[in-house]
Amino acid sequence: MHGLPKGLVFAIYYPVLAAIGVPANLAVIMILSRGRCGLSRCITYYLVSMAVTDLLVIITAVILNRIAGIYFPFSFLSITPICSLRIALNYAAIDSSAWLTVAFTFDRFTAICCHKLKIKYCTGNTAARVIGMVCTLSCSKNIFLYFIYEPLYIINNVPWFCSAKLIFYTSTAWVVFDWIHRILTPCLPFILILLLNALTVRHILVASRARRRLQAHSNGENQSDPEMEKRRKSIILLFCVSGSFILLYLLFLITFLYVRIEKVSYFSGSNFNESNFILEESGYMLQFLSSCINPFIYAGTQSKFRQELKNGVKYPLSLIVKLFK
């Protein structure tokens, strides 16, 4: 009975997350792909690619991993080779999502702070190449995770579930790999996004003061600045996307540091006492939540996106009304 509330929370949380995250990200992909939201090709490519990887995180990590594990623990998905493949795909999707957020943040930093580089870098072709490179490297890095696990049980000669091999904790090569793996995600993306946002904020403050002084000298009074208004929505979008990433990944980062400092095993749930398990699983819950937050950010910050979303909802409703007339 002690574990019932905790299990009940997970059993409700993950299906709700999937029910929201899948249609929300599909809506983003369909709406932004049409190119009617007033965004540049460069920004559109990044936002669509982030929605695709967020959708993959929901499918692999939430549906095929968490929900399948809760409701169908002895399905074919729990056979060790498939279990190992699911874990590798989970991390590949998570890595791609995190590093595409970094790439988007860097692109906006370049557009706002580096005008000379902006002309060459902030283009659709460059964005497509960066997206392809990020996804390829993320998949390549996580192939090695497939070989970490061994069966937890063998029943009728069928290997079930995944448990990290002992050598993973004792071999220097695997320990180094794990450090590199965890530093690349989430540590480095977290640090880079914080740094790029800090530099962007500093540049905006300096530029705003300079433009106000220039306007005051030339016009004698403060007037509306069309250039700053034009960039305002892009800046709001950047800070909302990267800010939500930082907030929702923070506990996951703390968990990683705690695991390494206290030398706690985080790959096997059987090694966790109650507080450790709750800390780790809460970090994952917030991390997965980040995969369905961006659609709501776009709806809240982009008026044209809201309009396209309304049109998308109205269209099938109007068809239903016509059908019954």
PDB file of C-alpha atoms in Angstrom:
ATOM      1  CA  MET A   1       0.000   0.000   0.000  1.00  0.00           C
ATOM      2  CA  HIS A   2       2.943   2.300   0.641  1.00  0.00           C
ATOM      3  CA  GLY A   3       3.903   2.232  -3.052  1.00  0.00           C
ATOM      4  CA  LEU A   4       0.342   2.607  -4.373  1.00  0.00           C
ATOM      5  CA  PRO A   5       0.115   6.423  -4.436  1.00  0.00           C
ATOM      6  CA  LYS A   6       3.494   6.693  -6.158  1.00  0.00           C
ATOM      7  CA  GLY A   7       2.555   4.058  -8.758  1.00  0.00           C
ATOM      8  CA  LEU A   8      -0.835   5.676  -9.256  1.00  0.00           C
ATOM      9  CA  VAL A   9       0.790   9.050  -9.952  1.00  0.00           C
ATOM     10  CA  PHE A  10       2.983   7.520 -12.663  1.00  0.00           C
ATOM     11  CA  ALA A  11       0.076   5.505 -14.087  1.00  0.00           C
ATOM     12  CA  ILE A  12      -1.951   8.708 -14.533  1.00  0.00           C
ATOM     13  CA  TYR A  13       0.818  11.198 -15.350  1.00  0.00           C
ATOM     14  CA  TYR A  14       2.401   9.453 -18.331  1.00  0.00           C
ATOM     15  CA  PRO A  15      -0.838   8.680 -20.260  1.00  0.00           C
ATOM     16  CA  VAL A  16      -1.980  12.282 -19.749  1.00  0.00           C
ATOM     17  CA  LEU A  17       1.426  13.519 -20.944  1.00  0.00           C
ATOM     18  CA  ALA A  18       1.195  11.337 -24.055  1.00  0.00           C
ATOM     19  CA  ALA A  19      -2.421  12.373 -24.716  1.00  0.00           C
ATOM     20  CA  ILE A  20      -1.345  16.032 -24.690  1.00  0.00           C
ATOM     21  CA  GLY A  21       2.152  15.755 -26.173  1.00  0.00           C
ATOM     22  CA  VAL A  22       1.403  13.679 -29.282  1.00  0.00           C
ATOM     23  CA  PRO A  23      -1.412  15.823 -30.778  1.00  0.00           C
ATOM     24  CA  ALA A  24       0.258  19.077 -29.659  1.00  0.00           C
ATOM     25  CA  ASN A  25       3.534  18.283 -31.429  1.00  0.00           C
ATOM     26  CA  LEU A  26       1.720  16.921 -34.494  1.00  0.00           C
ATOM     27  CA  ALA A  27      -0.215  20.202 -34.671  1.00  0.00           C
ATOM     28  CA  VAL A  28       3.051  22.188 -34.497  1.00  0.00           C
ATOM     29  CA  ILE A  29       4.595  20.100 -37.284  1.00  0.00           C
ATOM     30  CA  MET A  30       1.579  20.511 -39.562  1.00  0.00           C
ATOM     31  CA  ILE A  31       1.050  24.224 -38.886  1.00  0.00           C
ATOM     32  CA  LEU A  32       4.669  25.349 -39.120  1.00  0.00           C
ATOM     33  CA  SER A  33       5.383  23.167 -42.171  1.00  0.00           C
ATOM     34  CA  ARG A  34       2.820  25.187 -44.113  1.00  0.00           C
ATOM     35  CA  GLY A  35       4.953  28.318 -43.642  1.00  0.00           C
ATOM     36  CA  ARG A  36       2.085  30.689 -42.873  1.00  0.00           C
ATOM     37  CA  CYS A  37       3.168  31.873 -39.422  1.00  0.00           C
ATOM     38  CA  GLY A  38       5.379  34.758 -40.557  1.00  0.00           C
ATOM     39  CA  LEU A  39       8.584  33.045 -39.392  1.00  0.00           C
ATOM     40  CA  SER A  40      11.753  32.810 -41.428  1.00  0.00           C
ATOM     41  CA  ARG A  41      12.689  29.487 -43.053  1.00  0.00           C
ATOM     42  CA  CYS A  42      15.568  29.187 -40.623  1.00  0.00           C
ATOM     43  CA  ILE A  43      13.390  29.507 -37.496  1.00  0.00           C
ATOM     44  CA  THR A  44      10.699  27.280 -39.034  1.00  0.00           C
ATOM     45  CA  TYR A  45      13.200  24.483 -39.706  1.00  0.00           C
ATOM     46  CA  TYR A  46      14.446  24.549 -36.123  1.00  0.00           C
ATOM     47  CA  LEU A  47      10.971  24.649 -34.567  1.00  0.00           C
ATOM     48  CA  VAL A  48       9.671  21.838 -36.785  1.00  0.00           C
ATOM     49  CA  SER A  49      12.732  19.672 -36.076  1.00  0.00           C
ATOM     50  CA  MET A  50      12.344  20.308 -32.338  1.00  0.00           C
ATOM     51  CA  ALA A  51       8.668  19.291 -32.553  1.00  0.00           C
ATOM     52  CA  VAL A  52       9.613  16.094 -34.420  1.00  0.00           C
ATOM     53  CA  THR A  53      12.233  15.098 -31.832  1.00  0.00           C
ATOM     54  CA  ASP A  54       9.877  16.028 -28.969  1.00  0.00           C
ATOM     55  CA  LEU A  55       7.256  13.788 -30.572  1.00  0.00           C
ATOM     56  CA  LEU A  56       9.836  10.978 -30.769  1.00  0.00           C
ATOM     57  CA  VAL A  57      10.647  11.482 -27.074  1.00  0.00           C
ATOM     58  CA  ILE A  58       6.959  11.131 -26.219  1.00  0.00           C
ATOM     59  CA  ILE A  59       6.635   7.989 -28.362  1.00  0.00           C
ATOM     60  CA  THR A  60       9.843   6.226 -27.306  1.00  0.00           C
ATOM     61  CA  ALA A  61      10.377   7.377 -23.713  1.00  0.00           C
ATOM     62  CA  VAL A  62       6.795   7.917 -22.543  1.00  0.00           C
ATOM     63  CA  ILE A  63       4.623   5.507 -24.550  1.00  0.00           C
ATOM     64  CA  LEU A  64       6.955   2.601 -25.397  1.00  0.00           C
ATOM     65  CA  ASN A  65       8.957   2.825 -22.165  1.00  0.00           C
ATOM     66  CA  ARG A  66       6.986   4.282 -19.256  1.00  0.00           C
ATOM     67  CA  ILE A  67       3.381   3.492 -20.257  1.00  0.00           C
ATOM     68  CA  ALA A  68       4.232   0.050 -21.685  1.00  0.00           C
ATOM     69  CA  GLY A  69       6.240  -0.734 -18.548  1.00  0.00           C
ATOM     70  CA  ILE A  70       3.361   0.245 -16.249  1.00  0.00           C
ATOM     71  CA  TYR A  71       0.446  -1.337 -18.108  1.00  0.00           C
ATOM     72  CA  PHE A  72       2.102  -4.136 -20.144  1.00  0.00           C
ATOM     73  CA  PRO A  73       5.199  -5.169 -18.147  1.00  0.00           C
ATOM     74  CA  PHE A  74       5.533  -8.584 -19.833  1.00  0.00           C
ATOM     75  CA  SER A  75       4.894  -7.543 -23.427  1.00  0.00           C
ATOM     76  CA  PHE A  76       7.406  -8.250 -26.198  1.00  0.00           C
ATOM     77  CA  LEU A  77       8.800  -4.747 -25.572  1.00  0.00           C
ATOM     78  CA  SER A  78      10.348  -6.045 -22.338  1.00  0.00           C
ATOM     79  CA  ILE A  79      12.419  -8.751 -24.036  1.00  0.00           C
ATOM     80  CA  THR A  80      16.038  -7.739 -23.421  1.00  0.00           C
ATOM     81  CA  PRO A  81      17.199  -6.994 -27.035  1.00  0.00           C
ATOM     82  CA  ILE A  82      14.093  -4.875 -27.686  1.00  0.00           C
ATOM     83  CA  CYS A  83      14.374  -3.280 -24.242  1.00  0.00           C
ATOM     84  CA  SER A  84      17.998  -2.315 -24.985  1.00  0.00           C
ATOM     85  CA  LEU A  85      16.987  -0.903 -28.376  1.00  0.00           C
ATOM     86  CA  ARG A  86      14.193   1.142 -26.777  1.00  0.00           C
ATOM     87  CA  ILE A  87      16.622   2.666 -24.283  1.00  0.00           C
ATOM     88  CA  ALA A  88      19.103   3.575 -27.035  1.00  0.00           C
ATOM     89  CA  LEU A  89      16.283   5.192 -29.067  1.00  0.00           C
ATOM     90  CA  ASN A  90      15.068   7.025 -25.943  1.00  0.00           C
ATOM     91  CA  TYR A  91      18.415   8.673 -25.396  1.00  0.00           C
ATOM     92  CA  ALA A  92      18.925   9.404 -29.087  1.00  0.00           C
ATOM     93  CA  ALA A  93      15.598  11.269 -29.188  1.00  0.00           C
ATOM     94  CA  ILE A  94      16.316  13.105 -25.910  1.00  0.00           C
ATOM     95  CA  ASP A  95      19.809  14.099 -27.064  1.00  0.00           C
ATOM     96  CA  SER A  96      18.488  15.334 -30.411  1.00  0.00           C
ATOM     97  CA  SER A  97      15.775  17.377 -28.695  1.00  0.00           C
ATOM     98  CA  ALA A  98      18.225  18.942 -26.231  1.00  0.00           C
ATOM     99  CA  TRP A  99      20.897  19.796 -28.810  1.00  0.00           C
ATOM    100  CA  LEU A 100      18.370  21.170 -31.295  1.00  0.00           C
ATOM    101  CA  THR A 101      17.289  23.546 -28.514  1.00  0.00           C
ATOM    102  CA  VAL A 102      20.951  24.569 -28.197  1.00  0.00           C
ATOM    103  CA  ALA A 103      21.196  24.996 -31.984  1.00  0.00           C
ATOM    104  CA  PHE A 104      18.056  27.154 -32.026  1.00  0.00           C
ATOM    105  CA  THR A 105      19.370  29.243 -29.126  1.00  0.00           C
ATOM    106  CA  PHE A 106      22.707  29.739 -30.904  1.00  0.00           C
ATOM    107  CA  ASP A 107      20.924  30.661 -34.138  1.00  0.00           C
ATOM    108  CA  ARG A 108      18.886  33.355 -32.366  1.00  0.00           C
ATOM    109  CA  PHE A 109      21.974  34.548 -30.474  1.00  0.00           C
ATOM    110  CA  THR A 110      23.727  34.945 -33.840  1.00  0.00           C
ATOM    111  CA  ALA A 111      20.755  36.744 -35.385  1.00  0.00           C
ATOM    112  CA  ILE A 112      20.490  39.190 -32.476  1.00  0.00           C
ATOM    113  CA  CYS A 113      24.123  39.733 -31.509  1.00  0.00           C
ATOM    114  CA  CYS A 114      26.304  38.958 -34.556  1.00  0.00           C
ATOM    115  CA  HIS A 115      25.013  40.889 -37.553  1.00  0.00           C
ATOM    116  CA  LYS A 116      27.910  40.039 -39.858  1.00  0.00           C
ATOM    117  CA  LEU A 117      27.677  36.310 -39.163  1.00  0.00           C
ATOM    118  CA  LYS A 118      23.872  36.424 -39.344  1.00  0.00           C
ATOM    119  CA  ILE A 119      23.850  36.826 -43.136  1.00  0.00           C
ATOM    120  CA  LYS A 120      25.822  33.615 -43.698  1.00  0.00           C
ATOM    121  CA  TYR A 121      24.686  31.485 -40.765  1.00  0.00           C
ATOM    122  CA  CYS A 122      20.974  32.257 -40.215  1.00  0.00           C
ATOM    123  CA  THR A 123      19.696  30.664 -43.421  1.00  0.00           C
ATOM    124  CA  GLY A 124      17.432  27.742 -44.189  1.00  0.00           C
ATOM    125  CA  ASN A 125      20.240  25.722 -45.795  1.00  0.00           C
ATOM    126  CA  THR A 126      22.510  26.153 -42.770  1.00  0.00           C
ATOM    127  CA  ALA A 127      19.672  25.223 -40.411  1.00  0.00           C
ATOM    128  CA  ALA A 128      18.967  22.048 -42.415  1.00  0.00           C
ATOM    129  CA  ARG A 129      22.648  21.030 -42.290  1.00  0.00           C
ATOM    130  CA  VAL A 130      22.895  21.722 -38.538  1.00  0.00           C
ATOM    131  CA  ILE A 131      19.703  19.739 -37.844  1.00  0.00           C
ATOM    132  CA  GLY A 132      20.958  16.785 -39.893  1.00  0.00           C
ATOM    133  CA  MET A 133      24.338  16.842 -38.145  1.00  0.00           C
ATOM    134  CA  VAL A 134      22.801  17.053 -34.642  1.00  0.00           C
ATOM    135  CA  CYS A 135      20.441  14.126 -35.262  1.00  0.00           C
ATOM    136  CA  THR A 136      23.156  11.982 -36.879  1.00  0.00           C
ATOM    137  CA  LEU A 137      25.628  12.552 -34.043  1.00  0.00           C
ATOM    138  CA  SER A 138      22.971  11.933 -31.387  1.00  0.00           C
ATOM    139  CA  CYS A 139      22.032   8.586 -32.945  1.00  0.00           C
ATOM    140  CA  SER A 140      25.689   7.577 -33.411  1.00  0.00           C
ATOM    141  CA  LYS A 141      26.595   8.392 -29.808  1.00  0.00           C
ATOM    142  CA  ASN A 142      23.748   6.376 -28.337  1.00  0.00           C
ATOM    143  CA  ILE A 143      24.320   3.194 -30.339  1.00  0.00           C
ATOM    144  CA  PHE A 144      26.772   2.151 -27.599  1.00  0.00           C
ATOM    145  CA  LEU A 145      23.970   2.145 -25.000  1.00  0.00           C
ATOM    146  CA  TYR A 146      22.542  -0.952 -26.642  1.00  0.00           C
ATOM    147  CA  PHE A 147      25.502  -2.996 -25.356  1.00  0.00           C
ATOM    148  CA  ILE A 148      25.302  -1.865 -21.707  1.00  0.00           C
ATOM    149  CA  TYR A 149      22.425  -4.104 -20.658  1.00  0.00           C
ATOM    150  CA  GLU A 150      21.924  -7.750 -19.805  1.00  0.00           C
ATOM    151  CA  PRO A 151      18.745  -9.686 -18.891  1.00  0.00           C
ATOM    152  CA  LEU A 152      17.308  -9.157 -15.446  1.00  0.00           C
ATOM    153  CA  TYR A 153      15.512 -12.527 -15.662  1.00  0.00           C
ATOM    154  CA  ILE A 154      15.608 -15.490 -18.026  1.00  0.00           C
ATOM    155  CA  ILE A 155      12.264 -17.316 -18.186  1.00  0.00           C
ATOM    156  CA  ASN A 156      11.909 -20.344 -20.482  1.00  0.00           C
ATOM    157  CA  ASN A 157      15.133 -19.290 -22.243  1.00  0.00           C
ATOM    158  CA  VAL A 158      13.670 -15.851 -22.996  1.00  0.00           C
ATOM    159  CA  PRO A 159      15.693 -12.883 -21.633  1.00  0.00           C
ATOM    160  CA  TRP A 160      13.472 -10.288 -19.924  1.00  0.00           C
ATOM    161  CA  PHE A 161      14.043  -6.621 -18.956  1.00  0.00           C
ATOM    162  CA  CYS A 162      17.300  -4.675 -18.878  1.00  0.00           C
ATOM    163  CA  SER A 163      19.852  -4.444 -16.112  1.00  0.00           C
ATOM    164  CA  ALA A 164      23.170  -2.631 -16.464  1.00  0.00           C
ATOM    165  CA  LYS A 165      26.107  -5.020 -16.622  1.00  0.00           C
ATOM    166  CA  LEU A 166      28.462  -4.926 -13.651  1.00  0.00           C
ATOM    167  CA  ILE A 167      31.321  -3.992 -15.981  1.00  0.00           C
ATOM    168  CA  PHE A 168      29.511  -0.726 -16.687  1.00  0.00           C
ATOM    169  CA  TYR A 169      30.347   0.419 -13.146  1.00  0.00           C
ATOM    170  CA  THR A 170      33.838  -1.129 -12.913  1.00  0.00           C
ATOM    171  CA  SER A 171      35.364  -0.693 -16.390  1.00  0.00           C
ATOM    172  CA  THR A 172      37.283   2.554 -16.896  1.00  0.00           C
ATOM    173  CA  ALA A 173      36.182   2.745 -20.529  1.00  0.00           C
ATOM    174  CA  TRP A 174      32.480   2.512 -19.629  1.00  0.00           C
ATOM    175  CA  VAL A 175      32.841   4.989 -16.753  1.00  0.00           C
ATOM    176  CA  VAL A 176      34.494   7.467 -19.134  1.00  0.00           C
ATOM    177  CA  PHE A 177      31.736   6.842 -21.692  1.00  0.00           C
ATOM    178  CA  ASP A 178      29.070   7.462 -19.045  1.00  0.00           C
ATOM    179  CA  TRP A 179      30.713  10.725 -17.977  1.00  0.00           C
ATOM    180  CA  ILE A 180      30.944  11.891 -21.599  1.00  0.00           C
ATOM    181  CA  HIS A 181      27.375  10.743 -22.242  1.00  0.00           C
ATOM    182  CA  ARG A 182      26.001  12.675 -19.243  1.00  0.00           C
ATOM    183  CA  ILE A 183      28.152  15.746 -19.809  1.00  0.00           C
ATOM    184  CA  LEU A 184      26.991  16.004 -23.430  1.00  0.00           C
ATOM    185  CA  THR A 185      23.373  15.705 -22.214  1.00  0.00           C
ATOM    186  CA  PRO A 186      22.206  17.415 -20.073  1.00  0.00           C
ATOM    187  CA  CYS A 187      25.225  19.274 -18.598  1.00  0.00           C
ATOM    188  CA  LEU A 188      26.709  20.930 -21.687  1.00  0.00           C
ATOM    189  CA  PRO A 189      23.373  21.963 -23.299  1.00  0.00           C
ATOM    190  CA  PHE A 190      22.265  23.404 -19.947  1.00  0.00           C
ATOM    191  CA  ILE A 191      25.461  25.473 -19.605  1.00  0.00           C
ATOM    192  CA  LEU A 192      25.484  26.597 -23.261  1.00  0.00           C
ATOM    193  CA  ILE A 193      21.849  27.740 -23.182  1.00  0.00           C
ATOM    194  CA  LEU A 194      22.436  29.687 -19.959  1.00  0.00           C
ATOM    195  CA  LEU A 195      25.579  31.296 -21.402  1.00  0.00           C
ATOM    196  CA  LEU A 196      24.018  32.176 -24.766  1.00  0.00           C
ATOM    197  CA  ASN A 197      20.935  33.656 -23.098  1.00  0.00           C
ATOM    198  CA  ALA A 198      23.092  35.698 -20.720  1.00  0.00           C
ATOM    199  CA  LEU A 199      25.108  37.080 -23.651  1.00  0.00           C
ATOM    200  CA  THR A 200      21.921  37.773 -25.598  1.00  0.00           C
ATOM    201  CA  VAL A 201      20.344  39.648 -22.672  1.00  0.00           C
ATOM    202  CA  ARG A 202      23.536  41.681 -22.200  1.00  0.00           C
ATOM    203  CA  HIS A 203      23.598  42.606 -25.887  1.00  0.00           C
ATOM    204  CA  ILE A 204      19.909  43.576 -25.880  1.00  0.00           C
ATOM    205  CA  LEU A 205      20.334  45.823 -22.828  1.00  0.00           C
ATOM    206  CA  VAL A 206      23.391  47.559 -24.281  1.00  0.00           C
ATOM    207  CA  ALA A 207      21.755  47.971 -27.708  1.00  0.00           C
ATOM    208  CA  SER A 208      18.505  49.268 -26.184  1.00  0.00           C
ATOM    209  CA  ARG A 209      20.312  51.928 -24.125  1.00  0.00           C
ATOM    210  CA  ALA A 210      22.332  53.012 -27.168  1.00  0.00           C
ATOM    211  CA  ARG A 211      19.253  53.289 -29.395  1.00  0.00           C
ATOM    212  CA  ARG A 212      17.340  55.251 -26.755  1.00  0.00           C
ATOM    213  CA  ARG A 213      20.230  57.717 -26.409  1.00  0.00           C
ATOM    214  CA  LEU A 214      20.439  58.057 -30.195  1.00  0.00           C
ATOM    215  CA  GLN A 215      16.703  58.685 -30.478  1.00  0.00           C
ATOM    216  CA  ALA A 216      16.772  61.196 -27.635  1.00  0.00           C
ATOM    217  CA  HIS A 217      19.573  63.185 -29.332  1.00  0.00           C
ATOM    218  CA  SER A 218      18.005  63.090 -32.787  1.00  0.00           C
ATOM    219  CA  ASN A 219      14.325  63.576 -31.890  1.00  0.00           C
ATOM    220  CA  GLY A 220      14.403  65.082 -28.448  1.00  0.00           C
ATOM    221  CA  GLU A 221      11.907  62.480 -27.185  1.00  0.00           C
ATOM    222  CA  ASN A 222      11.353  58.747 -26.972  1.00  0.00           C
ATOM    223  CA  GLN A 223       9.519  57.303 -29.946  1.00  0.00           C
ATOM    224  CA  SER A 224       8.525  53.802 -30.929  1.00  0.00           C
ATOM    225  CA  ASP A 225      11.389  51.821 -32.403  1.00  0.00           C
ATOM    226  CA  PRO A 226      10.209  49.660 -35.337  1.00  0.00           C
ATOM    227  CA  GLU A 227      13.457  47.660 -35.347  1.00  0.00           C
ATOM    228  CA  MET A 228      13.156  46.695 -31.685  1.00  0.00           C
ATOM    229  CA  GLU A 229       9.458  45.879 -32.116  1.00  0.00           C
ATOM    230  CA  LYS A 230      10.322  43.615 -35.032  1.00  0.00           C
ATOM    231  CA  ARG A 231      12.792  41.657 -32.910  1.00  0.00           C
ATOM    232  CA  ARG A 232      10.687  41.565 -29.757  1.00  0.00           C
ATOM    233  CA  LYS A 233       8.595  38.491 -30.656  1.00  0.00           C
ATOM    234  CA  SER A 234      11.667  36.559 -31.761  1.00  0.00           C
ATOM    235  CA  ILE A 235      13.379  37.374 -28.447  1.00  0.00           C
ATOM    236  CA  ILE A 236      10.297  36.382 -26.411  1.00  0.00           C
ATOM    237  CA  LEU A 237      10.088  33.085 -28.314  1.00  0.00           C
ATOM    238  CA  LEU A 238      13.783  32.402 -27.696  1.00  0.00           C
ATOM    239  CA  PHE A 239      13.628  33.092 -23.957  1.00  0.00           C
ATOM    240  CA  CYS A 240      10.435  31.072 -23.476  1.00  0.00           C
ATOM    241  CA  VAL A 241      11.788  28.008 -25.309  1.00  0.00           C
ATOM    242  CA  SER A 242      15.252  28.051 -23.746  1.00  0.00           C
ATOM    243  CA  GLY A 243      13.913  29.132 -20.324  1.00  0.00           C
ATOM    244  CA  SER A 244      11.471  26.213 -20.160  1.00  0.00           C
ATOM    245  CA  PHE A 245      14.303  23.851 -21.121  1.00  0.00           C
ATOM    246  CA  ILE A 246      16.472  25.153 -18.272  1.00  0.00           C
ATOM    247  CA  LEU A 247      13.698  24.937 -15.677  1.00  0.00           C
ATOM    248  CA  LEU A 248      12.494  21.468 -16.658  1.00  0.00           C
ATOM    249  CA  TYR A 249      16.000  19.984 -17.017  1.00  0.00           C
ATOM    250  CA  LEU A 250      17.293  21.440 -13.749  1.00  0.00           C
ATOM    251  CA  LEU A 251      16.174  18.559 -11.518  1.00  0.00           C
ATOM    252  CA  PHE A 252      17.486  16.021 -14.038  1.00  0.00           C
ATOM    253  CA  LEU A 253      20.894  17.741 -13.891  1.00  0.00           C
ATOM    254  CA  ILE A 254      20.834  17.774 -10.074  1.00  0.00           C
ATOM    255  CA  THR A 255      20.011  14.050 -10.108  1.00  0.00           C
ATOM    256  CA  PHE A 256      23.029  13.306 -12.300  1.00  0.00           C
ATOM    257  CA  LEU A 257      25.354  15.240  -9.991  1.00  0.00           C
ATOM    258  CA  TYR A 258      23.885  13.544  -6.918  1.00  0.00           C
ATOM    259  CA  VAL A 259      24.239  10.099  -8.499  1.00  0.00           C
ATOM    260  CA  ARG A 260      27.915  10.632  -9.274  1.00  0.00           C
ATOM    261  CA  ILE A 261      28.824  12.314  -5.974  1.00  0.00           C
ATOM    262  CA  GLU A 262      27.020   9.697  -3.842  1.00  0.00           C
ATOM    263  CA  LYS A 263      27.929   6.828  -6.228  1.00  0.00           C
ATOM    264  CA  VAL A 264      24.307   5.696  -6.514  1.00  0.00           C
ATOM    265  CA  SER A 265      23.293   3.317  -9.313  1.00  0.00           C
ATOM    266  CA  TYR A 266      20.645   4.968 -11.470  1.00  0.00           C
ATOM    267  CA  PHE A 267      20.214   2.345 -14.188  1.00  0.00           C
ATOM    268  CA  SER A 268      18.566  -0.244 -11.970  1.00  0.00           C
ATOM    269  CA  GLY A 269      15.465   0.630  -9.972  1.00  0.00           C
ATOM    270  CA  SER A 270      16.185  -2.171  -7.492  1.00  0.00           C
ATOM    271  CA  ASN A 271      19.163  -0.207  -6.168  1.00  0.00           C
ATOM    272  CA  PHE A 272      17.086   2.797  -5.159  1.00  0.00           C
ATOM    273  CA  ASN A 273      15.647   3.528  -1.801  1.00  0.00           C
ATOM    274  CA  GLU A 274      12.444   5.561  -1.718  1.00  0.00           C
ATOM    275  CA  SER A 275      13.968   9.059  -1.720  1.00  0.00           C
ATOM    276  CA  ASN A 276      16.496   8.254  -4.445  1.00  0.00           C
ATOM    277  CA  PHE A 277      13.842   6.742  -6.688  1.00  0.00           C
ATOM    278  CA  ILE A 278      11.514   9.723  -6.262  1.00  0.00           C
ATOM    279  CA  LEU A 279      14.358  12.162  -7.030  1.00  0.00           C
ATOM    280  CA  GLU A 280      15.340  10.320 -10.208  1.00  0.00           C
ATOM    281  CA  GLU A 281      11.814   9.726 -11.451  1.00  0.00           C
ATOM    282  CA  SER A 282      10.762  13.321 -10.736  1.00  0.00           C
ATOM    283  CA  GLY A 283      13.677  14.492 -12.875  1.00  0.00           C
ATOM    284  CA  TYR A 284      12.501  12.263 -15.729  1.00  0.00           C
ATOM    285  CA  MET A 285       8.905  13.453 -15.336  1.00  0.00           C
ATOM    286  CA  LEU A 286       9.943  17.086 -15.743  1.00  0.00           C
ATOM    287  CA  GLN A 287      12.334  16.233 -18.566  1.00  0.00           C
ATOM    288  CA  PHE A 288       9.560  14.492 -20.505  1.00  0.00           C
ATOM    289  CA  LEU A 289       7.198  17.371 -19.734  1.00  0.00           C
ATOM    290  CA  SER A 290       9.579  19.656 -21.648  1.00  0.00           C
ATOM    291  CA  SER A 291       8.698  17.669 -24.789  1.00  0.00           C
ATOM    292  CA  CYS A 292       5.121  18.977 -24.825  1.00  0.00           C
ATOM    293  CA  ILE A 293       5.626  22.533 -23.533  1.00  0.00           C
ATOM    294  CA  ASN A 294       6.842  24.187 -26.760  1.00  0.00           C
ATOM    295  CA  PRO A 295       3.478  23.982 -28.610  1.00  0.00           C
ATOM    296  CA  PHE A 296       1.884  25.996 -25.809  1.00  0.00           C
ATOM    297  CA  ILE A 297       4.758  28.501 -25.952  1.00  0.00           C
ATOM    298  CA  TYR A 298       4.184  28.993 -29.687  1.00  0.00           C
ATOM    299  CA  ALA A 299       0.445  29.433 -29.123  1.00  0.00           C
ATOM    300  CA  GLY A 300       1.103  31.978 -26.376  1.00  0.00           C
ATOM    301  CA  THR A 301       3.752  34.046 -28.169  1.00  0.00           C
ATOM    302  CA  GLN A 302       2.892  33.817 -31.895  1.00  0.00           C
ATOM    303  CA  SER A 303      -0.413  35.366 -32.990  1.00  0.00           C
ATOM    304  CA  LYS A 304      -0.237  33.865 -36.498  1.00  0.00           C
ATOM    305  CA  PHE A 305       0.351  30.411 -35.032  1.00  0.00           C
ATOM    306  CA  ARG A 306      -2.756  30.869 -32.873  1.00  0.00           C
ATOM    307  CA  GLN A 307      -4.757  31.888 -35.922  1.00  0.00           C
ATOM    308  CA  GLU A 308      -3.585  28.856 -37.903  1.00  0.00           C
ATOM    309  CA  LEU A 309      -4.430  26.640 -34.951  1.00  0.00           C
ATOM    310  CA  LYS A 310      -7.934  28.129 -34.736  1.00  0.00           C
ATOM    311  CA  ASN A 311      -8.399  27.613 -38.473  1.00  0.00           C
ATOM    312  CA  GLY A 312      -7.285  24.012 -38.106  1.00  0.00           C
ATOM    313  CA  VAL A 313      -9.835  23.408 -35.345  1.00  0.00           C
ATOM    314  CA  LYS A 314     -12.641  25.238 -37.158  1.00  0.00           C
ATOM    315  CA  TYR A 315     -12.211  23.369 -40.448  1.00  0.00           C
ATOM    316  CA  PRO A 316     -13.309  19.876 -39.291  1.00  0.00           C
ATOM    317  CA  LEU A 317     -16.063  21.458 -37.167  1.00  0.00           C
ATOM    318  CA  SER A 318     -17.412  23.302 -40.210  1.00  0.00           C
ATOM    319  CA  LEU A 319     -17.362  20.045 -42.195  1.00  0.00           C
ATOM    320  CA  ILE A 320     -19.373  18.331 -39.445  1.00  0.00           C
ATOM    321  CA  VAL A 321     -21.898  21.202 -39.397  1.00  0.00           C
ATOM    322  CA  LYS A 322     -22.291  21.015 -43.201  1.00  0.00           C
ATOM    323  CA  LEU A 323     -22.716  17.244 -42.976  1.00  0.00           C
ATOM    324  CA  PHE A 324     -25.693  17.552 -40.629  1.00  0.00           C
ATOM    325  CA  LYS A 325     -27.379  20.405 -42.492  1.00  0.00           C
TER     326      LYS A 325
END
